[in-house]
Coordinates of C-alpha atoms in Angstrom, one line a residue:
M4 CA 177.0 100.8 112.7
I5 CA 175.4 100.8 116.3
R6 CA 171.9 102.0 116.8
K7 CA 170.7 103.6 120.1
D8 CA 167.0 103.0 120.7
S9 CA 165.2 105.7 123.1
S10 CA 166.4 104.4 126.6
Q11 CA 170.1 104.7 125.8
I12 CA 170.2 108.2 124.4
A13 CA 171.3 111.0 127.2
D14 CA 168.8 113.6 127.5
G15 CA 171.0 116.3 125.9
D16 CA 171.2 113.9 122.7
A17 CA 167.5 113.6 122.6
M18 CA 165.0 114.6 120.0
A19 CA 161.7 115.9 120.7
R20 CA 159.3 113.4 119.9
P21 CA 155.6 114.1 118.3
G22 CA 153.2 116.3 120.6
Q23 CA 156.2 116.9 123.0
I24 CA 156.9 121.0 123.1
R25 CA 160.5 121.0 125.2
H26 CA 161.6 123.5 122.8
V27 CA 158.8 126.1 123.4
A28 CA 160.3 127.1 127.3
P29 CA 164.1 127.9 125.7
A30 CA 162.2 129.4 122.2
A31 CA 160.4 131.8 124.8
L32 CA 163.7 132.8 126.6
H33 CA 165.1 133.9 123.3
F34 CA 161.9 135.5 122.7
F35 CA 162.1 137.9 125.5
W36 CA 166.2 138.3 124.7
A37 CA 165.5 139.5 121.4
L38 CA 162.4 141.7 122.8
A39 CA 164.7 143.3 125.1
V40 CA 167.4 143.7 122.3
L41 CA 164.8 145.5 120.2
A42 CA 163.5 147.6 123.2
A43 CA 167.0 149.0 123.6
G44 CA 167.4 149.5 120.3
L45 CA 164.2 151.6 119.2
F46 CA 165.1 153.8 122.3
L47 CA 168.5 154.6 120.6
I48 CA 168.0 154.7 117.8
Q49 CA 165.0 157.1 118.5
S50 CA 166.7 159.0 120.6
L51 CA 169.5 159.6 118.2
F52 CA 168.3 159.9 115.0
A53 CA 165.0 161.5 116.3
F54 CA 162.5 159.8 114.2
S55 CA 158.9 159.9 115.1
E56 CA 156.5 157.4 116.9
Q57 CA 155.6 156.0 113.5
Y58 CA 158.9 154.5 113.8
V59 CA 158.3 152.7 117.1
Q60 CA 155.2 151.2 115.6
T61 CA 156.2 150.7 112.4
A62 CA 159.3 148.4 114.1
L63 CA 157.0 146.6 116.6
S64 CA 155.0 145.6 113.7
A65 CA 157.9 144.3 111.7
F66 CA 158.7 142.4 115.3
L67 CA 155.4 141.1 115.4
V68 CA 155.1 139.5 112.1
L69 CA 158.5 138.1 113.0
T70 CA 157.4 136.6 116.4
V71 CA 154.1 135.1 114.7
A72 CA 156.3 133.4 111.9
V73 CA 158.5 132.1 114.3
S74 CA 155.9 130.6 116.5
A75 CA 153.7 129.5 114.1
A76 CA 156.7 127.6 112.4
L77 CA 157.7 126.2 116.1
F78 CA 153.9 125.0 116.5
Y79 CA 154.1 123.5 112.7
F80 CA 157.4 121.6 112.9
G81 CA 156.8 120.5 117.1
K82 CA 153.8 118.7 115.8
A83 CA 155.6 117.2 112.6
E84 CA 156.1 113.4 112.6
T85 CA 159.7 114.2 111.7
P86 CA 162.1 114.6 114.7
V87 CA 163.2 118.5 115.5
P88 CA 166.2 119.1 118.0
A89 CA 164.4 119.7 121.2
R90 CA 166.2 123.1 121.9
F91 CA 166.4 126.5 119.9
G92 CA 169.9 126.7 119.1
A93 CA 172.6 128.9 118.8
A94 CA 171.9 129.5 114.8
N95 CA 168.4 130.2 115.3
A96 CA 169.4 132.5 118.4
V97 CA 171.6 134.6 115.9
T98 CA 169.0 134.6 113.4
M99 CA 166.4 135.7 116.0
G100 CA 169.2 138.7 116.5
R101 CA 169.3 139.4 112.9
G102 CA 165.8 139.5 112.4
V103 CA 165.6 141.8 115.3
L104 CA 168.3 143.9 113.7
I105 CA 165.8 143.9 110.3
C106 CA 162.8 145.0 112.6
L107 CA 164.8 148.3 113.7
V108 CA 166.0 149.1 110.1
A109 CA 162.2 148.6 108.7
G110 CA 160.7 151.0 111.1
A111 CA 162.8 153.5 109.3
I112 CA 161.0 153.2 106.4
G113 CA 159.2 156.3 105.8
Q114 CA 160.9 158.3 108.1
D115 CA 163.7 161.8 107.4
W116 CA 167.1 160.5 107.5
G117 CA 170.3 162.7 107.6
P118 CA 173.7 160.9 106.2
I119 CA 174.3 159.7 109.5
A120 CA 171.1 158.0 110.2
A121 CA 171.8 156.5 106.4
W122 CA 175.2 154.9 107.2
T123 CA 173.8 153.7 110.7
L124 CA 171.1 152.2 109.3
V125 CA 173.4 150.4 105.6
A126 CA 175.8 149.4 108.5
A127 CA 173.0 147.6 110.7
S128 CA 171.5 146.0 107.7
T129 CA 175.1 145.2 106.2
R130 CA 175.9 143.3 109.6
A131 CA 172.2 141.3 109.6
L132 CA 172.8 140.0 106.1
V133 CA 176.6 139.4 106.9

């Protein structure tokens, strides 16, 4: 088995060392991407199904909780003694997208649903679970 020391590891293969925050910038870009998707979803769903303004407030509150949880995890694991990947990978981006879908569905709790809205939200929930 060949072992590489830290000087032989390419920049793309490097793991973040404790105290480094190289993964924050890509994570922030994914956050803004998720916020743009959430804003588009809020506009589309509220205009299609005529939900009240409480829908937007509830969905944004759910997104705030999601953002705080992800930020706390990044902070915690960024300070951990074990190395963490130096970037916000594709799997994390997919999971963030699923979280945005759940925020859009959570905002609809307590709204007056018609059959089309109900099936749309069931489809969004199913997509997030798959």
